[in-house]
XYZ file of N, CA, C and O in Angstrom:
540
model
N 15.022 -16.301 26.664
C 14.242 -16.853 27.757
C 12.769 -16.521 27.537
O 12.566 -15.389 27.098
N 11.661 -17.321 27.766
C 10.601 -17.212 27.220
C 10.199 -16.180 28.885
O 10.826 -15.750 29.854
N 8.697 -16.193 28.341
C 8.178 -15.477 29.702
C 7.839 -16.319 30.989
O 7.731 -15.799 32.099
N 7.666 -17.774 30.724
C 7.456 -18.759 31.915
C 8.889 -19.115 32.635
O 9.071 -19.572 33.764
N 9.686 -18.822 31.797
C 11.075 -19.283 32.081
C 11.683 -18.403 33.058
O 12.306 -18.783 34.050
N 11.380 -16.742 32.584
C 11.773 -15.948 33.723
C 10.843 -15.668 34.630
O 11.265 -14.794 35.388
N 9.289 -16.172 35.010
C 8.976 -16.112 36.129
C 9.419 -17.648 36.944
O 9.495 -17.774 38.166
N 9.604 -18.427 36.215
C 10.130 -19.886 36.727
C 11.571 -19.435 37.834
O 11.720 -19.695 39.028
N 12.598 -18.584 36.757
C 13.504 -18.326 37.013
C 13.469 -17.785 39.040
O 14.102 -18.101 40.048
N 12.189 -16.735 38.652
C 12.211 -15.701 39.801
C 11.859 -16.456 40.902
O 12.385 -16.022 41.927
N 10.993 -17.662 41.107
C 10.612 -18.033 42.136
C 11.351 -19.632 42.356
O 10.792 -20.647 42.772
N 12.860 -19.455 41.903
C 13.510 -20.353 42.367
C 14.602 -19.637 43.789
O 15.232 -18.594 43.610
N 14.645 -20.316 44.968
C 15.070 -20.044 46.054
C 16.537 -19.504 45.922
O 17.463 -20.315 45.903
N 16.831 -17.845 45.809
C 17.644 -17.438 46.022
C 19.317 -17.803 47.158
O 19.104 -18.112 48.330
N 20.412 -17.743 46.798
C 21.627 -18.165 47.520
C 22.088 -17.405 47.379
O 21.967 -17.085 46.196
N 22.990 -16.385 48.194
C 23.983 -15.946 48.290
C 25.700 -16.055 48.857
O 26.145 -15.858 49.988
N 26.405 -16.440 47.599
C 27.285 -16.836 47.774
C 28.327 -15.752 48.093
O 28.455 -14.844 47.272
N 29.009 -15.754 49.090
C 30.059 -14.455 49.119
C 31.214 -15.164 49.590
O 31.371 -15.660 50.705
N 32.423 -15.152 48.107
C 33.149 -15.895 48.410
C 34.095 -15.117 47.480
O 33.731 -14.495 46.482
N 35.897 -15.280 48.128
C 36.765 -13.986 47.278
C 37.437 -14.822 46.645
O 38.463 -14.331 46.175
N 37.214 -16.401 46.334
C 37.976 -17.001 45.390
C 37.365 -17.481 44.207
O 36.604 -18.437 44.360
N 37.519 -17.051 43.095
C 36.954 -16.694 41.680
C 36.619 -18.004 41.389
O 35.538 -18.236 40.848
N 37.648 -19.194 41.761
C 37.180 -20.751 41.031
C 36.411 -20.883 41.914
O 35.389 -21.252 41.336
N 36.205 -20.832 42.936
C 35.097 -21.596 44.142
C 33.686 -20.927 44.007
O 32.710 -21.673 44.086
N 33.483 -19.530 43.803
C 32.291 -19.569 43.518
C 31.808 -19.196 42.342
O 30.873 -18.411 42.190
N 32.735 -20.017 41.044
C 32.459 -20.680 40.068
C 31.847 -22.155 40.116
O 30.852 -22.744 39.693
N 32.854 -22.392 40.773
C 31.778 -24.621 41.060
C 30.755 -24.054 42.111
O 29.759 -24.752 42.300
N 30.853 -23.001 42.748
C 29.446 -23.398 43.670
C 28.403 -22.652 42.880
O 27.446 -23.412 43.032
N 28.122 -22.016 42.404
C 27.305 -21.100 41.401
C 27.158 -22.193 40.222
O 26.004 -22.326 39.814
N 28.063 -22.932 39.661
C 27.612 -23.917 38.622
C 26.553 -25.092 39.232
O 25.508 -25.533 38.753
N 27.285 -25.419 40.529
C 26.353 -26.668 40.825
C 25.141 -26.167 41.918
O 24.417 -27.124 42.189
N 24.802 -25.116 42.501
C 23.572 -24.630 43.305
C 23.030 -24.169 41.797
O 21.803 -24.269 41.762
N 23.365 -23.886 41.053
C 22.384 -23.750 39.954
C 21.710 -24.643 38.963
O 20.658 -24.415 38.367
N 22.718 -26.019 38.856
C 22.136 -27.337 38.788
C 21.059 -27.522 39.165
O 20.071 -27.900 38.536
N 21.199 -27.225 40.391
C 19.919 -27.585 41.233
C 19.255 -26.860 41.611
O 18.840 -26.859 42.770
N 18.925 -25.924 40.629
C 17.378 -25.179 40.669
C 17.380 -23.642 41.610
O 16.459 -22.861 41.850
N 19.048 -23.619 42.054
C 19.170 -22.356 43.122
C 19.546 -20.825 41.797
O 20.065 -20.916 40.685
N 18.986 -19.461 42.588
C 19.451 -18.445 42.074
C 20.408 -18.180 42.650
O 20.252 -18.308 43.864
N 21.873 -17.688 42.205
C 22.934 -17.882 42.824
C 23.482 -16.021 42.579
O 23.911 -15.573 41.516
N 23.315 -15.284 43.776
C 23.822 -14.088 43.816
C 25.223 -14.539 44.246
O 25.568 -15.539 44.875
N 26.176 -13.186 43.561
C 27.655 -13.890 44.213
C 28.162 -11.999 45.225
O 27.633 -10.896 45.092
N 28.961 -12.298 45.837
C 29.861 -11.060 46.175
C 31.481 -11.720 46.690
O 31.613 -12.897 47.025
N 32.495 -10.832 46.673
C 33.463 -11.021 46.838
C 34.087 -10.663 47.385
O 35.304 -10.838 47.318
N 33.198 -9.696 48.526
C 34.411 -9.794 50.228
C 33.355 -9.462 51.014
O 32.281 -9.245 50.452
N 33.449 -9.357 52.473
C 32.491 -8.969 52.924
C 31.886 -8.125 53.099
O 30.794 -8.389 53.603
N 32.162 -6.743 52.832
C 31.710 -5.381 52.795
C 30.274 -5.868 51.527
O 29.080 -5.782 51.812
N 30.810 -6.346 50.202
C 29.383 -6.688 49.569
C 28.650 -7.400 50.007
O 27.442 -7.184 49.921
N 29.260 -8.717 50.753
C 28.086 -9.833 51.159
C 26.840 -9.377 52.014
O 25.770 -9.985 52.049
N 27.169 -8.081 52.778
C 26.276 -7.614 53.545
C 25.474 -6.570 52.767
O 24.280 -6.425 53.027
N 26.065 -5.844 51.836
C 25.429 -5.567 50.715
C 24.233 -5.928 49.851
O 23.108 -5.440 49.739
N 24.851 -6.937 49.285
C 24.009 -7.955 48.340
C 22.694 -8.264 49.584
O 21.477 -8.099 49.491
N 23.542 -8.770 50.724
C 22.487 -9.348 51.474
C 20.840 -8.262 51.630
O 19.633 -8.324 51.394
N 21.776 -7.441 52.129
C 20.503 -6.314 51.901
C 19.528 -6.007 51.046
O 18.366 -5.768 51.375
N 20.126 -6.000 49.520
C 19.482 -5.860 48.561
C 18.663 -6.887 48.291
O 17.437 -6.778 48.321
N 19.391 -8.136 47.958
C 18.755 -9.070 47.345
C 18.119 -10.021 48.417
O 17.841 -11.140 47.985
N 17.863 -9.800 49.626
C 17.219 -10.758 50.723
C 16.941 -12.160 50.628
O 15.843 -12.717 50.667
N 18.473 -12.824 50.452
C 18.428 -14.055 49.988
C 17.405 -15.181 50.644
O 16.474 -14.735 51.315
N 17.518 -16.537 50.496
C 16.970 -17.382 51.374
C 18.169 -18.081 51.873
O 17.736 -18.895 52.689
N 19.650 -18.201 51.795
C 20.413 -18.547 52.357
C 21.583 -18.151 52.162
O 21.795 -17.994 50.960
N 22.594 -17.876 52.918
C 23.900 -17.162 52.473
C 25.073 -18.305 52.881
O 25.361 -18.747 53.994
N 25.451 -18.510 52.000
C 27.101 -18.843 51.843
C 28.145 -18.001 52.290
O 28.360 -16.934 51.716
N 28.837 -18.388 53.291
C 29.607 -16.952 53.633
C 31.567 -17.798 54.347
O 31.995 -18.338 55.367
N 32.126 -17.351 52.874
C 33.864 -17.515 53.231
C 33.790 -16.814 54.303
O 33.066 -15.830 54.455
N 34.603 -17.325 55.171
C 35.306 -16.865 56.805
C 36.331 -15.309 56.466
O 36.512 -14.180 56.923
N 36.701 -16.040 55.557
C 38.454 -15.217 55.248
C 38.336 -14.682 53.907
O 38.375 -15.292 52.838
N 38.183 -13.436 54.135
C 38.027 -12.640 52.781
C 37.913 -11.031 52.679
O 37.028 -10.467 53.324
N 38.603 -10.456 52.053
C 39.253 -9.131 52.061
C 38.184 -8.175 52.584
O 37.022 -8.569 52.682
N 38.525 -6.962 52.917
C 37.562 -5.724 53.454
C 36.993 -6.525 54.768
O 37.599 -6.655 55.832
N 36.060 -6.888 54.540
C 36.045 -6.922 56.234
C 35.463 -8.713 55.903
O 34.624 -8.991 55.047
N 36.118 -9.676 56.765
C 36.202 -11.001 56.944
C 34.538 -11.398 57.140
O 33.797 -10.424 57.272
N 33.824 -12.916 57.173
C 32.864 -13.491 57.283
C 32.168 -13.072 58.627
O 31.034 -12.599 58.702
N 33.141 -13.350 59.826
C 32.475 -12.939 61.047
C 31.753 -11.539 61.394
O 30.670 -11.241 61.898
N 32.929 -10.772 60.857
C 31.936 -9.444 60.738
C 31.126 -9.524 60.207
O 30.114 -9.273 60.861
N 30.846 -9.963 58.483
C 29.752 -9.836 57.317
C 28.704 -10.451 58.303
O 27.923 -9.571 58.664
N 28.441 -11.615 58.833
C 27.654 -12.767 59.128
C 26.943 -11.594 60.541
O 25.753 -11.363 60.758
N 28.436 -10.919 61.463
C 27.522 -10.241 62.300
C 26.501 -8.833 62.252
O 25.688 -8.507 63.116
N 26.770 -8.212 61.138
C 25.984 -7.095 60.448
C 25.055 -7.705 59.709
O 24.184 -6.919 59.337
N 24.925 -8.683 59.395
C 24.312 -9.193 58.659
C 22.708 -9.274 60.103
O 21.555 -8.870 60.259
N 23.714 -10.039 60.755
C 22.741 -10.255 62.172
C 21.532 -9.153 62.754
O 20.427 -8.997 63.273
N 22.622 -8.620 62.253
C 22.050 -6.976 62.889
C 20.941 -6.339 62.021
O 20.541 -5.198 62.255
N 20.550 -6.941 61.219
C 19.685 -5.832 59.726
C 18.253 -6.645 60.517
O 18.249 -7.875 60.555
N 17.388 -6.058 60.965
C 15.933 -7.020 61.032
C 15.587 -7.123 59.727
O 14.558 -7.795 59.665
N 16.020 -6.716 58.452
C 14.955 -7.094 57.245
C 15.454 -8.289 56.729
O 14.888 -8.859 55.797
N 17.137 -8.998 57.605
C 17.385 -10.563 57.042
C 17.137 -11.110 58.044
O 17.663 -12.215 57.917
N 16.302 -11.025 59.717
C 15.919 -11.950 60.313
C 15.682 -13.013 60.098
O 14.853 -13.056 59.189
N 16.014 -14.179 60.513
C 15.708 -15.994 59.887
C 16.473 -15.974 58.806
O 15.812 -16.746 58.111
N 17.612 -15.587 57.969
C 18.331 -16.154 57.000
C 18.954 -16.666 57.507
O 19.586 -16.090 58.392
N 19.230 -18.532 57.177
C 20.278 -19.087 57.359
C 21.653 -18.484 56.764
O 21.852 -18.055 55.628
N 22.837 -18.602 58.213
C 24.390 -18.138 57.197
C 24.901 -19.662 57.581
O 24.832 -20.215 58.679
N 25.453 -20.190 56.295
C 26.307 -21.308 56.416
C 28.139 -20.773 56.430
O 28.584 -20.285 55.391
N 28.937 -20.902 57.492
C 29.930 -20.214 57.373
C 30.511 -21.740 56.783
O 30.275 -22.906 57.097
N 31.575 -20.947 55.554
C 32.319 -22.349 54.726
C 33.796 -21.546 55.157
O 34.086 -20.350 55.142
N 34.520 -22.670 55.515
C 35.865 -22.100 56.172
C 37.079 -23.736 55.984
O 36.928 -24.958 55.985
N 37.916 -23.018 55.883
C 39.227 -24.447 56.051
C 39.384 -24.467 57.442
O 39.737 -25.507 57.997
N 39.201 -23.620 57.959
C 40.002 -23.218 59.476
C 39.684 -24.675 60.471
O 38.717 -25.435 60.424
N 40.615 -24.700 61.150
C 40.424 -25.993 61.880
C 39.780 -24.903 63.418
O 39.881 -23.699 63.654
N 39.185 -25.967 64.120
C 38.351 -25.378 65.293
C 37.512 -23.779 65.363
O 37.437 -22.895 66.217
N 36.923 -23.986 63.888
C 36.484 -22.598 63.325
C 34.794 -22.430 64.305
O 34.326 -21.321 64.564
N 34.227 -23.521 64.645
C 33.176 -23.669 64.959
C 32.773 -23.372 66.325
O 31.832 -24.046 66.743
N 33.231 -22.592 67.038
C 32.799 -21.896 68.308
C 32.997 -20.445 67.364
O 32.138 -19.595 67.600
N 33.506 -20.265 66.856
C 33.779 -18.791 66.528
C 32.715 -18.096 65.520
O 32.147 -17.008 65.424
N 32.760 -19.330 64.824
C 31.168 -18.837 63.432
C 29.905 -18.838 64.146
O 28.923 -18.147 63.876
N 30.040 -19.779 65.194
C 28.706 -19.759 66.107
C 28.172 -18.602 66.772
O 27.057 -18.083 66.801
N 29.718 -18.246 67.504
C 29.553 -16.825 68.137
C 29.107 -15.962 67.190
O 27.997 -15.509 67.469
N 29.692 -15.468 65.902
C 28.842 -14.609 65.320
C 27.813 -14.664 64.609
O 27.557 -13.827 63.744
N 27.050 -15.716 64.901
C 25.731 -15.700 64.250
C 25.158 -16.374 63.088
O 24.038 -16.226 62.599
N 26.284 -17.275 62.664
C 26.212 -18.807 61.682
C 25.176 -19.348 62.646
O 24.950 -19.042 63.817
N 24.487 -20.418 61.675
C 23.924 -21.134 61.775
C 24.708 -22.642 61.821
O 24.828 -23.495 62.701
N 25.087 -22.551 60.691
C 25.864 -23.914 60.357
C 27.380 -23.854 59.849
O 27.995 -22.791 59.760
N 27.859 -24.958 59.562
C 29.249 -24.568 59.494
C 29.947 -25.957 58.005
O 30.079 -27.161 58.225
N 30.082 -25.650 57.408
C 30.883 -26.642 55.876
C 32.061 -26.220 55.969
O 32.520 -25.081 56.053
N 32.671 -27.546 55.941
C 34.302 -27.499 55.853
C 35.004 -27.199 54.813
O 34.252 -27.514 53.890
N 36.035 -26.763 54.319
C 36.671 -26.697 53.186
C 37.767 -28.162 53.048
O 38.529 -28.258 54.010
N 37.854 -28.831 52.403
C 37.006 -28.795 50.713
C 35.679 -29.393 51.064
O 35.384 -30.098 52.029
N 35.048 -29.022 50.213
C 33.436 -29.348 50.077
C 33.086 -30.637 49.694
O 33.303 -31.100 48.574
N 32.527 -31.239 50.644
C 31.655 -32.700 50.241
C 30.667 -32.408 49.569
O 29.599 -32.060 50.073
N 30.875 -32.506 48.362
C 29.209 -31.838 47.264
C 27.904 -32.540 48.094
O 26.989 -31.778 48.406
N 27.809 -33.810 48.415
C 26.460 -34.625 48.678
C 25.949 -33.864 50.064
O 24.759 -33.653 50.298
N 26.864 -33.546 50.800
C 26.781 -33.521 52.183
C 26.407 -31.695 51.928
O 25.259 -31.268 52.048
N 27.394 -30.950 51.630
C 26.895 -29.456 51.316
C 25.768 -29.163 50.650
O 25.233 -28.081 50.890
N 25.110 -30.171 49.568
C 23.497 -29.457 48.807
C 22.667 -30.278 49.413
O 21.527 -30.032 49.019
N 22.688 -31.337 50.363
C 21.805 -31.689 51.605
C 21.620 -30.754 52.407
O 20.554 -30.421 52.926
N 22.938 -30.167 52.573
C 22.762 -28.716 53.940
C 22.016 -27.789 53.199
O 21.029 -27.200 53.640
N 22.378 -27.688 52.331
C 22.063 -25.982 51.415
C 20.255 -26.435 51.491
O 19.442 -25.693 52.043
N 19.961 -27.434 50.996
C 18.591 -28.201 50.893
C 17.562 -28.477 52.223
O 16.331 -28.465 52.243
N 18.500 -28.722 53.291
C 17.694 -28.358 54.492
C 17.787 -27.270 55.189
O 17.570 -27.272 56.400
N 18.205 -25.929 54.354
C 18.311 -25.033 55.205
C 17.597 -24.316 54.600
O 17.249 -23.313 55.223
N 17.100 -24.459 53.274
C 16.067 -23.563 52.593
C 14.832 -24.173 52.666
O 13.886 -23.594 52.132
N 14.673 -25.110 53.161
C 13.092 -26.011 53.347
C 13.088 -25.724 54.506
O 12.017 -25.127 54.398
N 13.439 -25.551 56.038
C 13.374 -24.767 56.999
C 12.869 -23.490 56.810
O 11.824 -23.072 57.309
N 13.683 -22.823 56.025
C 13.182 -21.082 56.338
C 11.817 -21.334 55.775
O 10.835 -20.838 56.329
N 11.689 -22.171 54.571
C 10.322 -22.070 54.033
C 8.871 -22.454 54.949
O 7.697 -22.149 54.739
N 9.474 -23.203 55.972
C 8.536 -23.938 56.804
C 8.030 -23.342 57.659
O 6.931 -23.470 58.196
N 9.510 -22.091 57.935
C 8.582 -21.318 59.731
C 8.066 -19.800 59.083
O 7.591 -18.982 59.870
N 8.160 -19.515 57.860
C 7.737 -18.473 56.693
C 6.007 -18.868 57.168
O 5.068 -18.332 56.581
């Protein structure tokens, strides 16, 4: 990687994906990186709030259902840190009538499982041009 490449690299809009199924955030890490995203991953929620901390994404991806402690918790500690104030959490879930519940803890938005690619990197795309806007 040359030296323009890794500051190119650095000031492409961070994602954090926290998801405990190995193929899924394989295609989502392949294709948010298509498109120009840095793609942090974790794999239950005890890291997602982790990572979140560390790496102060610009948007988090966050499975509902996933070992150590589930999305709603992650998403609501997450809530709780003032140093991720204004991060969008997109909760991605199969669950049918999942959407009073992700709301309650502090999602923003909500993607269904399986993923409409056009419709999910429109979301992912207006949710990082937002944070950038009220920044």
């Amino acid at each position: 990687m040359q030296p323009s490449d890794a500051a190119e690299a650095e000031n492409r809009p961070v994602v954090l994906v926290a998801e405990d199924h190995e193929d899924s955030r394989d295609a989502m890490r392949t294709l948010l990186d298509a498109f120009g995203y840095r793609v942090v991953e974790a794999v239950n929620g005890r890291q997602a709030v982790e990572r979140a901390l560390a790496e102060r994404p610009d948007l988090i991806l966050m499975d509902m259902m996933m070992p150590l402690m589930d999305g709603l918790q992650a998403t609501r500690e997450i809530r709780a840190a003032p140093s991720l104030a204004g991060v969008p959490v997109i909760a991605l879930t199969a669950m049918e009538g999942a959407r009073d519940r992700v709301m309650a803890a502090g999602c923003d938005d909500l993607v269904t499982k399986p993923i409409d690619v056009r419709s999910f990197l429109g979301r992912v795309r207006g949710w990082i041009e937002a944070r950038k806007q009220a920044s």
